Amino acid sequence: METIRVNLDSRSYDITVQTGGLRTIGEWAARFSLGAGMLMVADTNTAVLFGDAALASLAAAGFSPTLLTVPAGETSKSLAMADRIYEQAIQAGLDRNSAIVALGGGVVGDLAGFAAATYLRGVPFLQVPTTLLAQVDSSVGGKVAVDHALGKNLIGAFYQPRGVLIDPQTLLSLPEREFAAGMAEVIKYGLILDADFLTELRTDALAIMSRSPQHLERIVAHCCRLKARIVERDETDVGDRLLLNFGHTAGHAIELAGGFERFVHGEGVALGMLAATRLSELMEMIPAGTVAEVRSLLELYGMPVHCGGLRTGELIRHMGKDKKRAAGSLRWVLLAQPGRAVVRSDVSLESVREALQVILRVE
Ligand SMILES: NC(=O)c1ccc[n+]([C@@H]2O[C@H](COP(=O)([O-])OP(=O)(O)OC[C@H]3O[C@@H](n4cnc5c(N)ncnc54)[C@H](O)[C@@H]3O)[C@@H](O)[C@H]2O)c1
Ligand SMILES: [Zn+2]
Protein backbone atom coordinates (compact mmCIF):
# COMPACT_ATOMS: atom_id res chain seq x y z
CA MET A 1 0.00 0.00 0.00
CA GLU A 2 1.13 3.54 -0.75
CA THR A 3 -0.32 6.84 0.39
CA ILE A 4 0.30 10.00 -1.58
CA ARG A 5 -0.55 13.30 0.05
CA VAL A 6 -1.82 16.10 -2.18
CA ASN A 7 -0.99 19.34 -0.35
CA LEU A 8 -3.49 22.07 -1.15
CA ASP A 9 -4.01 23.96 2.13
CA SER A 10 -7.46 23.23 3.50
CA ARG A 11 -8.25 21.16 0.42
CA SER A 12 -5.41 18.66 0.99
CA TYR A 13 -6.17 14.97 0.73
CA ASP A 14 -4.63 11.50 0.51
CA ILE A 15 -4.55 9.12 -2.42
CA THR A 16 -4.49 5.57 -1.10
CA VAL A 17 -3.18 2.98 -3.56
CA GLN A 18 -3.89 -0.48 -2.23
CA THR A 19 -4.28 -3.78 -4.04
CA GLY A 20 -7.59 -5.26 -2.84
CA GLY A 21 -8.53 -1.92 -1.24
CA LEU A 22 -12.04 -1.91 -2.71
CA ARG A 23 -13.12 -4.62 -0.27
CA THR A 24 -12.32 -2.28 2.62
CA ILE A 25 -13.84 0.88 1.16
CA GLY A 26 -16.12 1.15 4.21
CA GLU A 27 -13.23 1.38 6.67
CA TRP A 28 -11.49 3.84 4.36
CA ALA A 29 -14.60 6.07 4.06
CA ALA A 30 -15.13 5.98 7.83
CA ARG A 31 -12.04 8.15 8.37
CA PHE A 32 -13.66 11.24 6.83
CA SER A 33 -16.26 11.96 9.59
CA LEU A 34 -19.16 11.80 7.15
CA GLY A 35 -22.87 11.42 7.75
CA ALA A 36 -24.44 7.99 7.23
CA GLY A 37 -26.29 9.00 4.07
CA MET A 38 -24.23 8.44 0.92
CA LEU A 39 -24.79 8.29 -2.82
CA MET A 40 -22.54 6.07 -4.88
CA VAL A 41 -22.47 6.68 -8.64
CA ALA A 42 -21.34 3.85 -10.92
CA ASP A 43 -21.90 3.02 -14.58
CA THR A 44 -23.56 -0.08 -16.03
CA ASN A 45 -20.22 -1.93 -16.07
CA THR A 46 -18.70 -0.88 -12.76
CA ALA A 47 -22.00 -1.31 -10.87
CA VAL A 48 -22.05 -4.99 -11.91
CA LEU A 49 -18.33 -5.58 -11.37
CA PHE A 50 -17.80 -3.76 -8.06
CA GLY A 51 -21.15 -2.42 -6.81
CA ASP A 52 -22.07 -5.26 -4.41
CA ALA A 53 -18.65 -5.50 -2.77
CA ALA A 54 -18.48 -1.74 -2.27
CA LEU A 55 -22.03 -1.44 -0.91
CA ALA A 56 -21.50 -4.35 1.50
CA SER A 57 -18.29 -2.89 2.89
CA LEU A 58 -19.86 0.58 3.26
CA ALA A 59 -22.92 -0.85 5.01
CA ALA A 60 -20.70 -2.87 7.36
CA ALA A 61 -18.95 0.38 8.29
CA GLY A 62 -22.26 2.00 9.25
CA PHE A 63 -23.13 3.91 6.05
CA SER A 64 -26.51 3.74 4.32
CA PRO A 65 -25.39 4.03 0.71
CA THR A 66 -27.70 4.19 -2.30
CA LEU A 67 -26.40 3.29 -5.73
CA LEU A 68 -27.16 5.26 -8.87
CA THR A 69 -26.18 3.52 -12.09
CA VAL A 70 -25.67 5.60 -15.25
CA PRO A 71 -25.19 4.19 -18.75
CA ALA A 72 -21.52 3.47 -19.54
CA GLY A 73 -19.94 5.94 -21.97
CA GLU A 74 -19.15 9.60 -22.51
CA THR A 75 -22.80 10.53 -23.19
CA SER A 76 -23.48 10.17 -19.47
CA LYS A 77 -21.26 13.20 -18.79
CA SER A 78 -24.24 15.51 -19.23
CA LEU A 79 -26.25 18.07 -17.27
CA ALA A 80 -29.24 15.75 -17.68
CA MET A 81 -27.38 12.97 -15.87
CA ALA A 82 -26.17 15.38 -13.19
CA ASP A 83 -29.84 16.24 -12.68
CA ARG A 84 -30.59 12.53 -12.07
CA ILE A 85 -27.93 12.58 -9.35
CA TYR A 86 -29.44 15.71 -7.74
CA GLU A 87 -32.87 14.11 -7.83
CA GLN A 88 -31.69 10.96 -6.13
CA ALA A 89 -29.66 12.95 -3.58
CA ILE A 90 -32.70 15.04 -2.66
CA GLN A 91 -34.97 12.00 -2.45
CA ALA A 92 -32.46 10.20 -0.23
CA GLY A 93 -32.31 13.27 2.00
CA LEU A 94 -28.55 13.79 1.57
CA ASP A 95 -27.30 16.76 3.54
CA ARG A 96 -24.05 18.74 3.49
CA ASN A 97 -22.25 16.04 5.44
CA SER A 98 -23.25 13.21 3.08
CA ALA A 99 -20.72 12.06 0.52
CA ILE A 100 -21.08 11.42 -3.17
CA VAL A 101 -18.81 8.54 -4.21
CA ALA A 102 -17.61 7.94 -7.77
CA LEU A 103 -17.05 4.25 -8.55
CA GLY A 104 -15.87 3.98 -12.14
CA GLY A 105 -13.75 5.52 -14.86
CA GLY A 106 -13.20 9.14 -15.77
CA VAL A 107 -16.76 9.57 -16.98
CA VAL A 108 -18.26 8.60 -13.62
CA GLY A 109 -15.57 10.57 -11.74
CA ASP A 110 -16.10 13.78 -13.72
CA LEU A 111 -19.90 13.51 -13.56
CA ALA A 112 -20.21 12.56 -9.89
CA GLY A 113 -17.58 15.15 -8.98
CA PHE A 114 -19.51 17.85 -10.82
CA ALA A 115 -22.69 16.87 -8.98
CA ALA A 116 -20.80 16.84 -5.64
CA ALA A 117 -19.37 20.31 -6.35
CA THR A 118 -22.79 21.79 -7.03
CA TYR A 119 -25.32 19.88 -4.89
CA LEU A 120 -26.00 22.08 -1.82
CA ARG A 121 -23.03 24.23 -3.00
CA GLY A 122 -20.69 21.31 -2.42
CA VAL A 123 -20.82 18.05 -0.49
CA PRO A 124 -17.91 15.69 0.35
CA PHE A 125 -16.67 13.83 -2.71
CA LEU A 126 -14.84 10.50 -2.70
CA GLN A 127 -13.11 9.09 -5.79
CA VAL A 128 -12.76 5.34 -6.36
CA PRO A 129 -11.37 5.17 -9.91
CA THR A 130 -11.48 1.85 -11.75
CA THR A 131 -9.84 2.51 -15.14
CA LEU A 132 -6.13 3.02 -15.62
CA LEU A 133 -6.78 6.47 -17.07
CA ALA A 134 -8.88 7.46 -14.07
CA GLN A 135 -6.36 6.03 -11.58
CA VAL A 136 -3.36 7.87 -13.02
CA ASP A 137 -5.03 11.00 -14.31
CA SER A 138 -8.65 12.06 -13.96
CA SER A 139 -9.17 11.17 -10.28
CA VAL A 140 -6.21 13.30 -9.19
CA GLY A 141 -6.33 17.08 -9.30
CA GLY A 142 -9.94 18.09 -8.81
CA LYS A 143 -11.09 18.89 -12.33
CA VAL A 144 -14.75 17.90 -12.60
CA ALA A 145 -17.05 18.54 -15.54
CA VAL A 146 -19.89 17.55 -17.78
CA ASP A 147 -20.01 17.97 -21.54
CA HIS A 148 -22.15 20.42 -23.50
CA ALA A 149 -23.66 19.75 -26.93
CA LEU A 150 -21.17 22.33 -28.26
CA GLY A 151 -18.05 20.82 -26.69
CA LYS A 152 -16.49 18.48 -24.17
CA ASN A 153 -15.88 19.45 -20.51
CA LEU A 154 -17.29 22.94 -21.01
CA ILE A 155 -19.35 23.00 -17.79
CA GLY A 156 -17.27 22.27 -14.73
CA ALA A 157 -15.36 23.27 -11.65
CA PHE A 158 -12.17 22.75 -9.68
CA TYR A 159 -13.38 20.64 -6.78
CA GLN A 160 -10.97 18.48 -4.83
CA PRO A 161 -12.12 15.14 -3.43
CA ARG A 162 -11.82 14.37 0.30
CA GLY A 163 -9.90 11.27 -0.62
CA VAL A 164 -9.04 8.91 -3.49
CA LEU A 165 -9.03 5.13 -3.07
CA ILE A 166 -7.26 3.26 -5.85
CA ASP A 167 -7.43 -0.52 -6.05
CA PRO A 168 -5.18 -1.59 -8.96
CA GLN A 169 -6.80 -5.02 -8.83
CA THR A 170 -9.92 -3.51 -10.41
CA LEU A 171 -7.87 -3.13 -13.59
CA LEU A 172 -7.84 -6.89 -14.16
CA SER A 173 -11.26 -6.73 -15.84
CA LEU A 174 -10.45 -3.68 -17.98
CA PRO A 175 -10.70 -4.33 -21.76
CA GLU A 176 -7.31 -4.45 -23.49
CA ARG A 177 -7.94 -1.29 -25.49
CA GLU A 178 -8.87 0.73 -22.39
CA PHE A 179 -5.79 -0.53 -20.59
CA ALA A 180 -3.51 0.47 -23.48
CA ALA A 181 -5.20 3.87 -23.65
CA GLY A 182 -4.41 4.43 -19.98
CA MET A 183 -0.81 3.41 -20.65
CA ALA A 184 -0.55 6.36 -23.05
CA GLU A 185 -1.01 8.71 -20.09
CA VAL A 186 1.45 6.66 -18.02
CA ILE A 187 4.09 6.97 -20.75
CA LYS A 188 3.26 10.69 -20.96
CA TYR A 189 4.33 11.15 -17.33
CA GLY A 190 7.65 9.50 -18.10
CA LEU A 191 8.24 11.62 -21.19
CA ILE A 192 7.48 14.95 -19.55
CA LEU A 193 8.77 14.42 -16.02
CA ASP A 194 10.84 11.33 -15.35
CA ALA A 195 13.40 9.63 -17.59
CA ASP A 196 14.09 6.86 -15.04
CA PHE A 197 10.42 5.98 -15.07
CA LEU A 198 10.57 5.68 -18.88
CA THR A 199 13.39 3.18 -18.53
CA GLU A 200 11.33 1.22 -16.02
CA LEU A 201 8.36 1.18 -18.39
CA ARG A 202 10.56 -0.27 -21.10
CA THR A 203 12.20 -2.89 -18.87
CA ASP A 204 9.01 -4.01 -17.11
CA ALA A 205 6.70 -3.87 -20.14
CA LEU A 206 5.83 -7.58 -20.07
CA ALA A 207 4.93 -7.61 -16.37
CA ILE A 208 2.92 -4.42 -16.70
CA MET A 209 1.08 -5.67 -19.80
CA SER A 210 0.21 -8.87 -17.97
CA ARG A 211 -1.12 -6.61 -15.19
CA SER A 212 1.00 -7.95 -12.38
CA PRO A 213 -0.62 -6.40 -9.26
CA GLN A 214 2.76 -5.51 -7.80
CA HIS A 215 3.80 -3.63 -10.94
CA LEU A 216 0.42 -1.95 -11.36
CA GLU A 217 0.49 -0.67 -7.79
CA ARG A 218 3.95 0.75 -8.37
CA ILE A 219 3.30 2.54 -11.64
CA VAL A 220 -0.12 3.87 -10.60
CA ALA A 221 1.29 5.24 -7.32
CA HIS A 222 4.23 6.78 -9.16
CA CYS A 223 2.00 8.56 -11.71
CA CYS A 224 -0.23 9.88 -8.90
CA ARG A 225 2.86 11.19 -7.13
CA LEU A 226 4.05 12.97 -10.29
CA LYS A 227 0.64 14.46 -11.01
CA ALA A 228 0.15 15.48 -7.36
CA ARG A 229 3.40 17.48 -7.39
CA ILE A 230 2.25 19.37 -10.50
CA VAL A 231 -1.25 20.02 -9.15
CA GLU A 232 0.25 21.35 -5.90
CA ARG A 233 2.22 23.90 -7.90
CA ASP A 234 -0.70 24.85 -10.15
CA GLU A 235 -4.12 23.87 -8.86
CA THR A 236 -6.13 25.87 -11.36
CA ASP A 237 -4.30 25.15 -14.60
CA VAL A 238 -2.53 28.42 -15.32
CA GLY A 239 1.12 27.29 -15.25
CA ASP A 240 2.92 23.96 -14.87
CA ARG A 241 -0.25 21.93 -15.19
CA LEU A 242 -0.08 22.77 -18.87
CA LEU A 243 2.80 20.30 -19.18
CA LEU A 244 0.28 17.49 -18.62
CA ASN A 245 -1.17 18.53 -21.93
CA PHE A 246 1.78 16.96 -23.77
CA GLY A 247 0.43 15.07 -26.79
CA HIS A 248 -3.02 16.52 -26.29
CA THR A 249 -2.92 19.40 -28.79
CA ALA A 250 -2.64 17.06 -31.78
CA GLY A 251 -4.33 14.28 -29.76
CA HIS A 252 -7.62 16.14 -29.39
CA ALA A 253 -7.56 17.04 -33.09
CA ILE A 254 -7.04 13.36 -33.98
CA GLU A 255 -9.91 12.25 -31.70
CA LEU A 256 -12.17 14.85 -33.28
CA ALA A 257 -11.12 13.97 -36.85
CA GLY A 258 -11.89 10.33 -36.08
CA GLY A 259 -15.38 11.31 -34.96
CA PHE A 260 -14.53 10.17 -31.40
CA GLU A 261 -15.04 6.62 -32.66
CA ARG A 262 -11.94 5.64 -34.53
CA PHE A 263 -9.64 6.59 -31.63
CA VAL A 264 -10.24 6.56 -27.89
CA HIS A 265 -8.65 9.42 -25.95
CA GLY A 266 -5.44 7.58 -25.04
CA GLU A 267 -4.90 6.54 -28.64
CA GLY A 268 -5.21 10.16 -29.75
CA VAL A 269 -2.71 11.09 -27.04
CA ALA A 270 -0.27 8.38 -28.15
CA LEU A 271 -0.37 9.72 -31.72
CA GLY A 272 -0.26 13.31 -30.48
CA MET A 273 2.84 12.55 -28.37
CA LEU A 274 4.59 11.21 -31.46
CA ALA A 275 3.74 14.37 -33.40
CA ALA A 276 4.92 16.58 -30.52
CA THR A 277 8.14 14.57 -30.22
CA ARG A 278 8.75 14.97 -33.94
CA LEU A 279 8.10 18.70 -33.61
CA SER A 280 10.69 18.82 -30.80
CA GLU A 281 13.14 17.07 -33.16
CA LEU A 282 12.41 19.51 -35.98
CA MET A 283 13.04 22.44 -33.62
CA GLU A 284 16.38 20.81 -32.73
CA MET A 285 15.46 20.54 -29.07
CA ILE A 286 16.16 16.80 -28.89
CA PRO A 287 18.37 14.51 -30.97
CA ALA A 288 17.04 12.92 -34.15
CA GLY A 289 16.07 9.37 -33.29
CA THR A 290 13.97 10.26 -30.25
CA VAL A 291 10.80 9.73 -32.29
CA ALA A 292 11.91 6.17 -33.04
CA GLU A 293 12.46 5.53 -29.31
CA VAL A 294 9.05 6.89 -28.34
CA ARG A 295 7.38 4.99 -31.18
CA SER A 296 8.89 1.68 -30.11
CA LEU A 297 7.73 2.23 -26.52
CA LEU A 298 4.18 2.99 -27.65
CA GLU A 299 4.21 -0.08 -29.89
CA LEU A 300 5.40 -2.21 -27.00
CA TYR A 301 2.16 -1.32 -25.21
CA GLY A 302 -0.03 -1.94 -28.26
CA MET A 303 -0.81 1.63 -29.12
CA PRO A 304 -1.44 2.96 -32.66
CA VAL A 305 1.47 4.91 -34.11
CA HIS A 306 -0.12 5.85 -37.44
CA CYS A 307 -3.44 7.44 -38.35
CA GLY A 308 -3.49 7.17 -42.12
CA GLY A 309 -6.50 8.63 -43.88
CA LEU A 310 -6.68 11.79 -41.77
CA ARG A 311 -5.63 15.00 -43.50
CA THR A 312 -3.03 17.52 -42.36
CA GLY A 313 -5.24 20.56 -43.04
CA GLU A 314 -8.14 19.06 -41.13
CA LEU A 315 -5.99 18.34 -38.07
CA ILE A 316 -4.57 21.85 -38.09
CA ARG A 317 -8.05 23.34 -38.34
CA HIS A 318 -9.18 21.28 -35.35
CA MET A 319 -6.15 22.38 -33.31
CA GLY A 320 -7.14 26.02 -33.79
CA LYS A 321 -10.42 25.25 -32.04
CA ASP A 322 -8.81 23.66 -29.00
CA LYS A 323 -10.01 25.46 -25.88
CA LYS A 324 -6.50 25.32 -24.44
CA ARG A 325 -5.28 27.63 -27.20
CA ALA A 326 -3.44 30.63 -25.85
CA ALA A 327 -4.39 34.04 -27.20
CA GLY A 328 -2.64 34.59 -30.51
CA SER A 329 -0.63 31.45 -31.06
CA LEU A 330 -0.86 27.83 -30.09
CA ARG A 331 1.19 26.84 -27.07
CA TRP A 332 2.90 23.53 -27.61
CA VAL A 333 4.25 21.29 -24.93
CA LEU A 334 7.50 19.95 -26.36
CA LEU A 335 10.38 17.82 -25.12
CA ALA A 336 13.63 19.41 -24.01
CA GLN A 337 14.82 15.84 -23.47
CA PRO A 338 13.02 12.57 -22.75
CA GLY A 339 11.89 13.17 -19.14
CA ARG A 340 11.60 16.96 -19.38
CA ALA A 341 8.96 19.03 -21.13
CA VAL A 342 8.73 22.75 -21.81
CA VAL A 343 6.00 25.03 -23.17
CA ARG A 344 6.82 26.86 -26.42
CA SER A 345 4.71 29.39 -28.27
CA ASP A 346 7.15 30.03 -31.12
CA VAL A 347 6.18 27.06 -33.26
CA SER A 348 5.62 27.72 -36.95
CA LEU A 349 2.66 26.28 -38.81
CA GLU A 350 5.10 24.82 -41.33
CA SER A 351 6.85 22.78 -38.62
CA VAL A 352 3.52 21.54 -37.31
CA ARG A 353 2.56 20.42 -40.82
CA GLU A 354 5.83 18.59 -41.21
CA ALA A 355 5.67 17.03 -37.75
CA LEU A 356 2.22 15.61 -38.44
CA GLN A 357 3.60 13.61 -41.36
CA VAL A 358 5.28 11.29 -38.86
CA ILE A 359 1.89 9.84 -37.97
CA LEU A 360 0.05 10.43 -41.24
CA ARG A 361 2.53 8.77 -43.55
CA VAL A 362 3.28 5.08 -43.19
CA GLU A 363 7.01 4.69 -43.78
N1 LIG B 1 -10.89 15.33 -14.69
C1 LIG B 1 -9.75 15.16 -15.34
O1 LIG B 1 -8.71 15.72 -14.96
C2 LIG B 1 -9.72 14.28 -16.52
C3 LIG B 1 -8.49 13.90 -17.09
C4 LIG B 1 -8.50 13.03 -18.16
C5 LIG B 1 -9.71 12.55 -18.66
N2 LIG B 1 -10.89 12.94 -18.10
C6 LIG B 1 -12.18 12.43 -18.60
O2 LIG B 1 -12.22 11.03 -18.37
C7 LIG B 1 -13.14 10.45 -19.29
C8 LIG B 1 -12.55 9.17 -19.81
O3 LIG B 1 -12.33 8.29 -18.74
P1 LIG B 1 -12.14 6.73 -18.96
O4 LIG B 1 -11.17 6.50 -20.02
O5 LIG B 1 -11.92 6.13 -17.63
O6 LIG B 1 -13.53 6.30 -19.59
P2 LIG B 1 -14.85 5.63 -18.97
O7 LIG B 1 -15.17 6.16 -17.65
O8 LIG B 1 -15.90 5.76 -20.03
O9 LIG B 1 -14.44 4.10 -18.83
C9 LIG B 1 -14.14 3.36 -20.00
C10 LIG B 1 -14.94 2.06 -20.05
O10 LIG B 1 -14.42 1.13 -19.11
C11 LIG B 1 -15.48 0.61 -18.30
N3 LIG B 1 -14.86 0.25 -17.03
C12 LIG B 1 -14.51 1.08 -16.01
N4 LIG B 1 -13.82 0.41 -15.09
C13 LIG B 1 -13.75 -0.87 -15.50
C14 LIG B 1 -13.14 -2.05 -14.99
N5 LIG B 1 -12.41 -1.99 -13.87
N6 LIG B 1 -13.27 -3.20 -15.67
C15 LIG B 1 -13.95 -3.22 -16.83
N7 LIG B 1 -14.53 -2.15 -17.40
C16 LIG B 1 -14.42 -0.98 -16.73
C17 LIG B 1 -16.49 1.71 -18.27
O11 LIG B 1 -17.77 1.21 -17.94
C18 LIG B 1 -16.41 2.23 -19.69
O12 LIG B 1 -17.17 1.42 -20.54
C19 LIG B 1 -13.39 11.49 -20.36
O13 LIG B 1 -14.69 12.00 -20.20
C20 LIG B 1 -12.36 12.57 -20.07
O14 LIG B 1 -12.82 13.86 -20.42
C21 LIG B 1 -10.90 13.78 -17.05
ZN1 LIG C 1 -5.47 12.82 -21.43
XYZ file of C-alpha atoms in Angstrom, residues 133 136-137 182-194 197-198 201 223 226-227 241-248 265 269-270 273 297-298 303 333 335 339-341:
42
model
C -6.784 6.466 -17.073
C -3.356 7.867 -13.021
C -5.027 10.997 -14.306
C -4.408 4.434 -19.978
C -0.812 3.411 -20.647
C -0.547 6.355 -23.052
C -1.008 8.712 -20.093
C 1.452 6.657 -18.020
C 4.087 6.971 -20.754
C 3.260 10.688 -20.956
C 4.331 11.153 -17.329
C 7.651 9.504 -18.095
C 8.245 11.616 -21.193
C 7.480 14.954 -19.551
C 8.769 14.421 -16.025
C 10.844 11.334 -15.354
C 10.417 5.980 -15.065
C 10.573 5.680 -18.878
C 8.360 1.175 -18.393
C 2.001 8.555 -11.707
C 4.053 12.969 -10.290
C 0.636 14.462 -11.008
C -0.246 21.928 -15.187
C -0.084 22.772 -18.874
C 2.796 20.301 -19.177
C 0.279 17.489 -18.620
C -1.165 18.531 -21.934
C 1.781 16.962 -23.770
C 0.434 15.067 -26.787
C -3.021 16.517 -26.286
C -8.650 9.422 -25.947
C -2.709 11.093 -27.042
C -0.269 8.378 -28.152
C 2.840 12.554 -28.372
C 7.733 2.234 -26.517
C 4.176 2.993 -27.650
C -0.805 1.631 -29.119
C 4.248 21.285 -24.929
C 10.384 17.822 -25.124
C 11.890 13.174 -19.144
C 11.604 16.956 -19.377
C 8.960 19.034 -21.132
